[in-house]
Coordinates of C-alpha atoms and ligand atoms in Angstrom, one line a residue:
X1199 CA 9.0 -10.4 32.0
X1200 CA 8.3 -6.6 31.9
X1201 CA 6.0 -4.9 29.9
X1202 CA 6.0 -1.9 28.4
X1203 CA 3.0 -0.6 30.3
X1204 CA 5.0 -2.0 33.8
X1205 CA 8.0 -0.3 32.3
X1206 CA 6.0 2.5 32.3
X1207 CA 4.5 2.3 35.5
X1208 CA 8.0 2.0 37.0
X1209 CA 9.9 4.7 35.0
X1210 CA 7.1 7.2 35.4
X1211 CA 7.4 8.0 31.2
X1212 CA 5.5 6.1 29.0
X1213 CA 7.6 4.1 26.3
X1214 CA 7.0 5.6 22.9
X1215 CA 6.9 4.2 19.2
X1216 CA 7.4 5.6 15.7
X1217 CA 6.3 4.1 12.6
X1218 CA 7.1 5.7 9.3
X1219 CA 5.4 4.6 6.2
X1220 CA 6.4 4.1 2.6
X1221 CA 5.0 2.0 0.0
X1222 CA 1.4 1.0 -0.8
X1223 CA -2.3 1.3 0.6
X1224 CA -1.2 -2.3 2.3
X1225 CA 1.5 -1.5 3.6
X1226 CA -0.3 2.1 5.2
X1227 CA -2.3 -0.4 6.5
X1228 CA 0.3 -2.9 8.4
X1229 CA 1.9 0.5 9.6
X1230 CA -1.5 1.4 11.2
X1231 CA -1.9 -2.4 12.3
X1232 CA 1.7 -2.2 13.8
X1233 CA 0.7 1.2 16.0
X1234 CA -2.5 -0.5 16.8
X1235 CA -0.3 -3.6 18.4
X1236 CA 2.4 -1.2 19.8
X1237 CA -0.2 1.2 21.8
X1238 CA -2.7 -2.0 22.6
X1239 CA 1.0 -3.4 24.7
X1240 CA 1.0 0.0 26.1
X1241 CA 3.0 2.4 24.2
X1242 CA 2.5 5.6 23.3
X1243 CA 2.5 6.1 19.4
X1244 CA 4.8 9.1 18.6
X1245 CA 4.1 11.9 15.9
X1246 CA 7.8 12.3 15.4
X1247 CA 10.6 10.3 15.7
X1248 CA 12.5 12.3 17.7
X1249 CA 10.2 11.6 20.7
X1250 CA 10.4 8.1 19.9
X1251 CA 12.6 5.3 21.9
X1252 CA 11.0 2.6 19.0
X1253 CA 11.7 3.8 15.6
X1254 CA 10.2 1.6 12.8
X1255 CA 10.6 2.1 9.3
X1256 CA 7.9 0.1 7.2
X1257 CA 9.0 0.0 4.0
X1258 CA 8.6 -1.5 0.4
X1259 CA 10.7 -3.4 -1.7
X1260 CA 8.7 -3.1 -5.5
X1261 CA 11.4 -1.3 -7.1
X1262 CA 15.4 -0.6 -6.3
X1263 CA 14.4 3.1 -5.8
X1264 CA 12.2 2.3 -3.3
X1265 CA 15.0 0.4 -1.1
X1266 CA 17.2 3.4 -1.6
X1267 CA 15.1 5.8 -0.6
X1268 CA 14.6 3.6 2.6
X1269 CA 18.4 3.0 3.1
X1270 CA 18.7 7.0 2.9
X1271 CA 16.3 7.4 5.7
X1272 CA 17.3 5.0 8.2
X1273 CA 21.0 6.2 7.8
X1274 CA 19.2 10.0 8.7
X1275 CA 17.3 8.4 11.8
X1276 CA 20.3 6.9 13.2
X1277 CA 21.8 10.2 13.6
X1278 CA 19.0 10.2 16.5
X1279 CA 20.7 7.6 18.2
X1280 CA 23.4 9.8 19.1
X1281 CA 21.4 11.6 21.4
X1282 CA 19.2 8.4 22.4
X1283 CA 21.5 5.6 22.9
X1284 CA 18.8 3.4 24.0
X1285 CA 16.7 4.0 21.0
X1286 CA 15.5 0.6 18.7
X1287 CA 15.6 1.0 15.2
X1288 CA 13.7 -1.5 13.6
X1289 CA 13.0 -2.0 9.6
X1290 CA 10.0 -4.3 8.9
X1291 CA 8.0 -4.3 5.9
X1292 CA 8.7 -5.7 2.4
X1293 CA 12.1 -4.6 2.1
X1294 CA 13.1 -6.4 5.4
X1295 CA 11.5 -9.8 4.5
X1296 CA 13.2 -9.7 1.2
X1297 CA 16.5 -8.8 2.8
X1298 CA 16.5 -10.5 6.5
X1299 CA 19.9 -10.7 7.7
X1300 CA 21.2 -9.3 5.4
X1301 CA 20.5 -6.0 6.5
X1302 CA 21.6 -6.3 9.7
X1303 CA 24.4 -7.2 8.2
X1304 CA 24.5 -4.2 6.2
X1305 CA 23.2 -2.1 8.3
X1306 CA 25.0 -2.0 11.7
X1307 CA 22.8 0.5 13.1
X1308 CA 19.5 -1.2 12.9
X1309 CA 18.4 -3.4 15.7
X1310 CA 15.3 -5.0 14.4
X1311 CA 14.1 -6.5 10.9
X1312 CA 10.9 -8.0 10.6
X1313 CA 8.5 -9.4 7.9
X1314 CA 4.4 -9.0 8.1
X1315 CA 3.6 -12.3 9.1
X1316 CA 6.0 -10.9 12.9
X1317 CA 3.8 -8.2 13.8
X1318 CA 1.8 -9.8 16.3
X1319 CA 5.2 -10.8 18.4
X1320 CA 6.2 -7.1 18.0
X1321 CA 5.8 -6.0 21.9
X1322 CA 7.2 -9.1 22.6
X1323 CA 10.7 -9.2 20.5
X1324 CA 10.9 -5.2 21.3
X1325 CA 10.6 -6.2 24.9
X1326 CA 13.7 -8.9 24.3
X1327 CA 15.6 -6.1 22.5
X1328 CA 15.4 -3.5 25.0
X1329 CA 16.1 -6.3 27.7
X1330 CA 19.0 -7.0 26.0
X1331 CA 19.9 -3.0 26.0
X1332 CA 19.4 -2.8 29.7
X1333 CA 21.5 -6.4 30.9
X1334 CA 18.4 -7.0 31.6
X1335 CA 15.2 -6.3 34.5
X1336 CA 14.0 -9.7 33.6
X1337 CA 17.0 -12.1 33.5
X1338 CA 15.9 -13.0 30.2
X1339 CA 19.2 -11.8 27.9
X1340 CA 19.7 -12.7 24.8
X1341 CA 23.6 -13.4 23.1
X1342 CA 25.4 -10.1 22.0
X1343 CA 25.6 -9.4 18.5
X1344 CA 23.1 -12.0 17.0
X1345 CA 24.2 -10.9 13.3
X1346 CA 22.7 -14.4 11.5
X1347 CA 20.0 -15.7 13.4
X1348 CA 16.6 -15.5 13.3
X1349 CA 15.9 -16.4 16.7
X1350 CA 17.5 -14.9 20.1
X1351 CA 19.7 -17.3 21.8
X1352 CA 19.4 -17.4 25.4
X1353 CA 22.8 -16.6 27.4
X1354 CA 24.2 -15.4 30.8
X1355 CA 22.5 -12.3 32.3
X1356 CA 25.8 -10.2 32.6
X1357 CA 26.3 -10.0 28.7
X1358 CA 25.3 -6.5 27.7
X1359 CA 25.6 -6.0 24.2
X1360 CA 22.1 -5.1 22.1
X1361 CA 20.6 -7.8 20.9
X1362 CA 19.7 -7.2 17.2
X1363 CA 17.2 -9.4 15.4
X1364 CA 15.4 -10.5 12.2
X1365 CA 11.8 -12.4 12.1
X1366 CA 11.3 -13.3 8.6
X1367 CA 9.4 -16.5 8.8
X1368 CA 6.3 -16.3 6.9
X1369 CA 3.7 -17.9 8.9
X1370 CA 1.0 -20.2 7.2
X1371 CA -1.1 -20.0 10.6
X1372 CA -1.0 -16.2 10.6
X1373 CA -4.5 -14.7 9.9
X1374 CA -3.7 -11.2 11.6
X1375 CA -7.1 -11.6 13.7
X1376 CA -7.9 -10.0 17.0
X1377 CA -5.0 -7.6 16.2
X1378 CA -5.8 -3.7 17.3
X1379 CA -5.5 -1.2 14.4
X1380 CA -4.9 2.3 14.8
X1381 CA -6.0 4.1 11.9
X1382 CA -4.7 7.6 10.9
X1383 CA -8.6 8.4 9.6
X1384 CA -12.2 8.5 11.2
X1385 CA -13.6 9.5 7.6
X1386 CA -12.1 6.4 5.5
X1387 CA -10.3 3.1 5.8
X1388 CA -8.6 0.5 4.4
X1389 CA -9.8 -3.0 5.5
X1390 CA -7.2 -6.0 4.7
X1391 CA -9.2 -8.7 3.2
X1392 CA -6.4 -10.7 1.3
X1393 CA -2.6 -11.3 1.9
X1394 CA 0.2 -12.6 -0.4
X1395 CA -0.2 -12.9 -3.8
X1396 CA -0.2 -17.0 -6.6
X1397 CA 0.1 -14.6 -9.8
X1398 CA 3.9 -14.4 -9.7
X1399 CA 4.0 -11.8 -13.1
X1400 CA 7.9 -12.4 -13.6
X1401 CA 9.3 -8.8 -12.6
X1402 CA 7.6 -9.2 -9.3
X1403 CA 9.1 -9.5 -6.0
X1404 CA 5.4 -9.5 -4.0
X1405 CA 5.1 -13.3 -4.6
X1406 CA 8.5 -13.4 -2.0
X1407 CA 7.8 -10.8 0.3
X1408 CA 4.0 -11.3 1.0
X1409 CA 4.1 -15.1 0.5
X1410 CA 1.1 -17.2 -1.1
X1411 CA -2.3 -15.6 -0.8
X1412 CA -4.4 -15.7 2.1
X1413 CA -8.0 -14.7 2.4
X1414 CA -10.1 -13.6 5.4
X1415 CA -13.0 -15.3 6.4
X1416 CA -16.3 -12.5 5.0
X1417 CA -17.5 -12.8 8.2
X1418 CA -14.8 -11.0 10.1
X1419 CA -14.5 -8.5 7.0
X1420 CA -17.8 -7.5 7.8
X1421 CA -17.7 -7.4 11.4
X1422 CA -14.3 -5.1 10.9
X1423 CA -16.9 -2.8 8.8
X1424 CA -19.7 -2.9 10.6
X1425 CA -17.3 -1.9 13.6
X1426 CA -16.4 1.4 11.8
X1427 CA -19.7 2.4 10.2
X1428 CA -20.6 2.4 13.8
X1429 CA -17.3 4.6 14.3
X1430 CA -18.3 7.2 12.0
X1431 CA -16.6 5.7 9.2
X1432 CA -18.4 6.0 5.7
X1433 CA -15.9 5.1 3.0
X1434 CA -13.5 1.8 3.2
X1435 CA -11.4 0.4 0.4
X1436 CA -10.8 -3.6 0.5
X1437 CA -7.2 -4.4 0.1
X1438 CA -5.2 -6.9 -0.9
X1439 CA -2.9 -7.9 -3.4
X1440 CA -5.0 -9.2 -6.5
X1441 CA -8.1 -8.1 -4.5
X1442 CA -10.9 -9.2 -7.1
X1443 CA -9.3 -13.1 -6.5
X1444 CA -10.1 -13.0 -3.2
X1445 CA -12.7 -16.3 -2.2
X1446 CA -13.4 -18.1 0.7
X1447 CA -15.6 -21.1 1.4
X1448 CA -18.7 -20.8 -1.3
X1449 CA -17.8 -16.6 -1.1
X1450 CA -16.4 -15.1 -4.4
X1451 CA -15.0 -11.1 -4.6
X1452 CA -18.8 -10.0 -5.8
X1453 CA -20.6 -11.4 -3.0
X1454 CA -18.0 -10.0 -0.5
X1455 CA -18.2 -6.7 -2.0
X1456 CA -21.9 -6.3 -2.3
X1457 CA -22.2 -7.6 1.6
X1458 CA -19.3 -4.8 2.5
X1459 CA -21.8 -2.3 0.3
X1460 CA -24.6 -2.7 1.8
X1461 CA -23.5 -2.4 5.5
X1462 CA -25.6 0.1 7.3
X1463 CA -23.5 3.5 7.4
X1464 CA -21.0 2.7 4.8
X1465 CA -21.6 4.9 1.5
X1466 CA -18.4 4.6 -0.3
X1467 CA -17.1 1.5 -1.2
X1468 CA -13.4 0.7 -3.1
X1469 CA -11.2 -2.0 -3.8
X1470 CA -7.7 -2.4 -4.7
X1471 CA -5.8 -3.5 -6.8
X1472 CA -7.5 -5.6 -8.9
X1473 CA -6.6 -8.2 -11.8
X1474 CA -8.0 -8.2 -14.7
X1475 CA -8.3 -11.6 -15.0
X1476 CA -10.7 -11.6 -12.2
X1477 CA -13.1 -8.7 -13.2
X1478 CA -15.9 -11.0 -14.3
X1479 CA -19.4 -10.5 -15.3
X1480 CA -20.6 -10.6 -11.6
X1481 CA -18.2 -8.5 -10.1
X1482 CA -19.8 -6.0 -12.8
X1483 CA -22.8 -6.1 -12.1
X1484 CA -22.0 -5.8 -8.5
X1485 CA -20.3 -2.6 -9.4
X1486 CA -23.1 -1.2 -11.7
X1487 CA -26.0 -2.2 -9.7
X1488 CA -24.8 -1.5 -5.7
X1489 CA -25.0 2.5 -5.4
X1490 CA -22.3 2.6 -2.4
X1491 CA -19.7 0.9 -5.1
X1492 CA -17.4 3.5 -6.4
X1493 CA -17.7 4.2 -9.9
X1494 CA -13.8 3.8 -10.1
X1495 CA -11.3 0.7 -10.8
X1496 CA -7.6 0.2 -11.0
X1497 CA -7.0 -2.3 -14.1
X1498 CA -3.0 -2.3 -14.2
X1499 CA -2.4 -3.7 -17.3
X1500 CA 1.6 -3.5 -17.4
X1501 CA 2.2 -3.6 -20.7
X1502 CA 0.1 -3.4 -24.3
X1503 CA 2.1 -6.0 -26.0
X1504 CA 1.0 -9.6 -26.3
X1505 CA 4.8 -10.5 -26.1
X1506 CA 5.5 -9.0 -23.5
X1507 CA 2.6 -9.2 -21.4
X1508 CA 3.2 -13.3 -21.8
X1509 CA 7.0 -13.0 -21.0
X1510 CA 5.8 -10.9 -18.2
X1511 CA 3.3 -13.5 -16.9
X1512 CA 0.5 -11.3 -17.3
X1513 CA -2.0 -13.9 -18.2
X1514 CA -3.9 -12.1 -20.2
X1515 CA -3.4 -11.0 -24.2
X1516 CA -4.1 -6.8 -24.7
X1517 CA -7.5 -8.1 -26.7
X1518 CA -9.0 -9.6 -23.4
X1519 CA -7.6 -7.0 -21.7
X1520 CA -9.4 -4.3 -23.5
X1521 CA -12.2 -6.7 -23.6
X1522 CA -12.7 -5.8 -19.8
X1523 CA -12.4 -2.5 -20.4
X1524 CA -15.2 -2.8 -22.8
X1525 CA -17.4 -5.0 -20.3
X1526 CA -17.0 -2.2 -17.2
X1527 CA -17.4 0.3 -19.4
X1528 CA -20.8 -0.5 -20.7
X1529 CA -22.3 -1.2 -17.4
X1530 CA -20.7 1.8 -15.6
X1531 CA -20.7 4.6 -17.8
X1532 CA -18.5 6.9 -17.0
X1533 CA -16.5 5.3 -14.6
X1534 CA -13.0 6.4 -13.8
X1535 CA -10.2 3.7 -14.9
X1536 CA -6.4 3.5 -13.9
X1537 CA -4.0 1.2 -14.7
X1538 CA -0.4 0.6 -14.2
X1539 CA 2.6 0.4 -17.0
X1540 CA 6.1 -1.0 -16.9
X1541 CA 8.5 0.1 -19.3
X1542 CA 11.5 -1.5 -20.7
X1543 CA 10.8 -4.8 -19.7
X1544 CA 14.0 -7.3 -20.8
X1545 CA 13.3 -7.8 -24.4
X1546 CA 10.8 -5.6 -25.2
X1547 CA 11.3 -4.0 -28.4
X1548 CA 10.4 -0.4 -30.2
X1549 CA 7.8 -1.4 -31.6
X1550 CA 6.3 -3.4 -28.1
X1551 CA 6.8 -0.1 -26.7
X1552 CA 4.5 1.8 -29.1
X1553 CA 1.8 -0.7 -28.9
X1554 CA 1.8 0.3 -25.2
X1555 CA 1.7 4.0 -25.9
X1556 CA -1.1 3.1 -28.9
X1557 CA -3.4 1.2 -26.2
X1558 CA -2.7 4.3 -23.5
X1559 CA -4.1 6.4 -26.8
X1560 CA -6.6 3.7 -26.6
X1561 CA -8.4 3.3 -23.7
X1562 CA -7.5 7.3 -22.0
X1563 CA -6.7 6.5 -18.5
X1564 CA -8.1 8.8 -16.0
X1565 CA -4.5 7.8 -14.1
X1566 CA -1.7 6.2 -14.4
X1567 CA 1.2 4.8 -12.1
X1568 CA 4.1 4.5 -14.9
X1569 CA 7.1 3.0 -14.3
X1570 CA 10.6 1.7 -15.2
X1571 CA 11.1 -1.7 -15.2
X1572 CA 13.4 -2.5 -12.1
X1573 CA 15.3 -5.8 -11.4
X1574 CA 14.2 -7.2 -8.3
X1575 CA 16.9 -10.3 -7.3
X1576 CA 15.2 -13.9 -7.1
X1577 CA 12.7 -12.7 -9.9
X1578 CA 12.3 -14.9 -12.8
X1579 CA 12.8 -11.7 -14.9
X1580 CA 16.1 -11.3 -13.7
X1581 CA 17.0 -14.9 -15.4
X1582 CA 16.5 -13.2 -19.1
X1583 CA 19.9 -12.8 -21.1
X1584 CA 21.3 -10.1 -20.2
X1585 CA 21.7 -8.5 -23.5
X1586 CA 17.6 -8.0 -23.6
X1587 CA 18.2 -5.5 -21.1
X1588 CA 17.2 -2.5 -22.0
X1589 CA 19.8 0.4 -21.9
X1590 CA 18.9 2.9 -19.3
X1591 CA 19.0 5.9 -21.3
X1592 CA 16.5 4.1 -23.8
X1593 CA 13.9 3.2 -20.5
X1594 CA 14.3 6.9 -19.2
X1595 CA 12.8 8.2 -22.9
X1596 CA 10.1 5.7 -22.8
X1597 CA 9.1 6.6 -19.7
X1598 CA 9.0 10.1 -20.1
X1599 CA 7.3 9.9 -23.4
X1600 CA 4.6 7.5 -21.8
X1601 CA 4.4 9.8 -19.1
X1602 CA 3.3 12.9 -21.7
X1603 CA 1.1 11.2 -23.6
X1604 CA -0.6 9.9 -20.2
X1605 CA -0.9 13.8 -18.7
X1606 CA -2.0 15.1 -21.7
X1607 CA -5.1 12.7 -22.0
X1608 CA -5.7 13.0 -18.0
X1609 CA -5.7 17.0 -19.2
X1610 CA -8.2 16.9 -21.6
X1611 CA -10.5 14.6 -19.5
X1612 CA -10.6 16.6 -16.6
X1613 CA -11.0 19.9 -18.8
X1614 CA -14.0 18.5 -19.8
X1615 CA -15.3 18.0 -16.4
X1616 CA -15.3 21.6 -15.4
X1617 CA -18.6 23.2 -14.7
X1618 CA -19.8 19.6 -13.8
X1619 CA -21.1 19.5 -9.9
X1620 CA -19.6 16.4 -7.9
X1621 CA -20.3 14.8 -4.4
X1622 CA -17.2 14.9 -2.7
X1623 CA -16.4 13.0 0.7
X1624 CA -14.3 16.3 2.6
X1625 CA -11.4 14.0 4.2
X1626 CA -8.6 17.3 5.2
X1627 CA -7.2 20.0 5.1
X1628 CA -5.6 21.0 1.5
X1629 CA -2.3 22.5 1.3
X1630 CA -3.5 25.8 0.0
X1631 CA -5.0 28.2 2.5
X1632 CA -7.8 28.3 3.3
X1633 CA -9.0 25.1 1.6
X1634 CA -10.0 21.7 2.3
X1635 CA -9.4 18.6 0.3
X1636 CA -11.8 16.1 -1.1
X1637 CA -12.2 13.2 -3.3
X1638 CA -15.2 12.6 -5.7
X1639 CA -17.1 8.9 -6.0
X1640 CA -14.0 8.8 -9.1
X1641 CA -11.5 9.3 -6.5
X1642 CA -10.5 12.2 -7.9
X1643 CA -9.0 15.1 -5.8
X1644 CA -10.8 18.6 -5.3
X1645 CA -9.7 21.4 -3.3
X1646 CA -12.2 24.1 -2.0
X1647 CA -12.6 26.5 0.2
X1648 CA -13.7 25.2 3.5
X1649 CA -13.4 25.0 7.2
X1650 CA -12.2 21.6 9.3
X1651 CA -15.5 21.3 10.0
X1652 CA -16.4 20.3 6.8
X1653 CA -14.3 17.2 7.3
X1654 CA -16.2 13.5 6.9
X1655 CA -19.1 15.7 5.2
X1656 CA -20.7 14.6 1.6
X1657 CA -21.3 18.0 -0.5
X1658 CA -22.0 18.9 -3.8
X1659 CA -18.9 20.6 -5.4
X1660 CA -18.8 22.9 -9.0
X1661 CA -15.7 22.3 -10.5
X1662 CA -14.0 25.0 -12.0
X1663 CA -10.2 24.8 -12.5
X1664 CA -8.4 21.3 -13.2
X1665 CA -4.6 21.3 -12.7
X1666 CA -4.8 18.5 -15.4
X1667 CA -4.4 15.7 -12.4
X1668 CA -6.5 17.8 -9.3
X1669 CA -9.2 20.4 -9.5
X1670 CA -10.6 23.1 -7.6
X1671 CA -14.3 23.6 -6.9
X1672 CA -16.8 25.3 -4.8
X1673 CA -19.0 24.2 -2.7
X1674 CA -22.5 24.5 -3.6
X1675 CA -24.7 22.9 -1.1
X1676 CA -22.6 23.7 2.4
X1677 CA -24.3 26.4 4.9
X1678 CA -22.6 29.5 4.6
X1679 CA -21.1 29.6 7.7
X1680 CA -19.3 26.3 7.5
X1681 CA -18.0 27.4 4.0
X1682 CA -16.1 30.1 5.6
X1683 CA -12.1 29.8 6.9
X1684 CA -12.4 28.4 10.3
Ligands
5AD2767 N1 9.8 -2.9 -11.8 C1 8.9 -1.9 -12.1 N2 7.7 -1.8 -11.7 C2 7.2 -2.8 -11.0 N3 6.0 -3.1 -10.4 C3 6.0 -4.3 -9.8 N4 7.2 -4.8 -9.9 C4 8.0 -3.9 -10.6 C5 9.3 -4.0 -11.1 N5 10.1 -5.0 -10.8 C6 4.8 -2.1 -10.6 C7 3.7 -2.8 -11.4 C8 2.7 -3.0 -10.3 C9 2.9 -1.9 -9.4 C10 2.4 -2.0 -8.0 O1 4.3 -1.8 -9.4 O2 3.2 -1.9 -12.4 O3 1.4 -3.1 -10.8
SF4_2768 FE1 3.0 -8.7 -8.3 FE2 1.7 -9.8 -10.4 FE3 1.0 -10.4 -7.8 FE4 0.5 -7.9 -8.8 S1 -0.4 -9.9 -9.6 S2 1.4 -8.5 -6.8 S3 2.2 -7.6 -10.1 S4 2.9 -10.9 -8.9

């Protein structure tokens, strides 16, 4: 066998790997996990895939846009093969454990699909696929045009056509220890601590992509944050599916989180995305009584119908709902909630509808991820009658009319912060000249202007301008000199 890194050595040029991103904070993470594993084989981790001879695409699968978007992209990066024959294209991801197979069969271009629990074999199966490419410098060749398995067939070393792939099995034994990360940030980052997801709310396709929930021992959470405090790092945000569920052993979510808080160097802690089902008493009191704990949380409540939020699985009525809304809200005052909406649910009704808009009204959201409902295939949702399903034209007006009423309510809340001074953690530069970007304890954005100096730094920030979702601000505790344009 031949690795990458002897590959290397005998080429003279060192192999190089893309990854390209879409989807959520976990999926970020598994595309900072997979260029951890690629450059620990001995790759070199490309900033463009251009340069790359291993394009991956990590991609999502929660909506039908999503996918397309993703399908648009990979048809773009191909054109790259033109000039690269040798070049991999893999797809891994959501999206290509939902599809497996079938989008190499759809797909004729892409070489590689492979679900999250196949990331640790990654060097390896590359290493097979490139084999294959070559006729081989190992002997090892795989069977030409492996369009429907899942596993490489051994054959005679004088076949020479690519080998193409897909590793889909979810793997109970899978704890995605020991793995090297390679994160994008030294200020802040995410930290896995639960996989997979036992809700199964009927619209979702996580439940099938991610598998059944898997939790990390808190000892190894805390040696992962210990590691980066000692790094640098200040701020990390716990992930994972229906975070707040997260147990292990006699360890609930509060205990974990209030450890993570209190490691030496850490200042900021988050967590996402909750359930509300799991915000209990003790994971508030966690929140109101550890400093480092951001005084912000994600509450996606989907839908503000009863009806709906039971034929949706929700397990929750909108009276308990709010009645968690209530609880956080008297013991962190002030905090900063979120949630997320579906609209146009199968079945839901006019009037189901408005009681959404009436609890958005309600409880003022300081943001909001709105969306149309989408059919995902293998869904229980997708089993409804099809006559409940709402006409498109009719889900396009109720999202845009949630979407209004949502930005008008984030505009008057964030009106009423200006003037108000706020620590901000400085994590970039901001688009604008001359500015830097950062995010209050809230997790609200704020641009200033600031040198790259400033980066990783906690300052005190006046705001004075909101955009209705961002604001500007000045510093007003920074030396001079490092105010200043760099
Ligand atoms: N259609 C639309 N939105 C969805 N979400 C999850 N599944 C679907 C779907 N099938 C939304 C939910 C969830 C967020 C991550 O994505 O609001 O909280
Ligand atoms: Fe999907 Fe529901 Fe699990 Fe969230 S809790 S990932 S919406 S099944």
């Amino acid at each position: 066998m031949v690795t990458p890194r002897q590959m290397n050595h005998l080429s003279g040029t060192r192999t190089k790997a893309y990854v390209e991103t879409y989807g959520c904070q976990m999926n970020v993470s598994d595309g900072e996990l997979m260029q951890g594993i690629l450059a620990g084989a001995g790759y070199d981790i490309a900033e463009r895939p251009e340069d790359a001879d291993v394009v991956l695409v990590n991609t999502c699968a929660i909506r039908e846009h999503a996918e397309q978007r993703v399908i648009g992209r990979v048809g773009e990066l191909y054109r790259l093969k033109a000039a690269r024959p040798d070049m991999v294209i893999g797809v891994t991801g959501c999206m290509a454990q939902r599809l497996g197979e079938r989008l190499l069969e759809r797909a004729g271009y892409v070489d590689l699909v492979m679900g999250p629990d196949g990331y640790r074999s990654l060097p390896e199966t590359l290493r097979r696929l490139r084999q294959g490419d070559r006729g081989s410098a190992a002997g090892a060749v795989t069977a030409p045009h492996a369009r429907r398995r899942s596993l490489p067939v051994m054959s005679a070393p004088n076949e020479y056509e690519p080998e193409r792939l897909a590793v889909v099995d979810f793997r109970q034994e899978e704890n995605y220890e020991g793995l090297e990360v390679r994160r994008a940030s030294s200020i802040s980052a995410w930290v896995p601590v639960q996989r997979g997801c036992n809700y199964r709310c009927t619209y979702c396709i996580v439940p099938y992509v991610r598998g059944a929930e898997k939790n990390r021992a808190p000892d190894r959470v805390l040696d992962e944050v210990r590691g980066l405090a000692k790094r640098g790092i200040t701020e990390v945000t716990l992930l994972g599916q229906t975070v707040n569920s997260w147990e292990h052993g006699e360890w609930r979510f509060p205990e974990l989180l209030r450890a993570v808080a209190r490691v030496d160097g850490i200042r900021r802690v988050r967590f996402t995305s909750p359930h509300p089902n799991d915000v209990t008493p003790e994971l508030v009191e966690v929140m109101a009584t550890e400093p480092n704990v951001c005084r912000q949380l994600h509450l996606p409540v989907q839908s503000g119908h009863d009806r709906t939020l039971k034929r949706m699985l929700r397990r929750y009525t909108v009276a308990e709902y709010l009645e968690r809304v209530e609880l956080v809200r008297a013991a962190i005052p002030g905090i900063a909630l979120s949630t997320d909406v579906i609209v146009a649910f199968p079945g839901e009704t006019d009037e189901e509808y408005e009681a959404t808009l009436d609890l958005v009204r309600h409880v003022r959201f300081d943001d909001a991820f709105l969306y149309k409902y989408s059919e995902r295939e293998g869904t229980p949702a997708t089993r409804l009658p099809r006559e409940q399903f709402v006409d498109p034209d009719v889900a396009q007006q109720r999202l845009k009319r949630l979407i209004d009423l949502h930005r008008d309510i984030q505009s008057e809340i964030n009106a009423a912060e200006i003037g108000r001074e706020v620590e901000v953690l400085v994590e970039r530069r901001a688009r604008s000249e001359g500015d830097m970007l950062g995010r209050t304890d809230a997790y609200k954005v704020v641009a200033f202007p600031g040198g790259e100096s400033l980066a990783g730094r906690y300052l005190h920030v006046r705001l004075t301008a909101t955009t209705g979702a961002t604001f500007r601000g000045v510093a007003v505790d920074a030396p001079a000199a490092e105010t200043r344009v760099a």
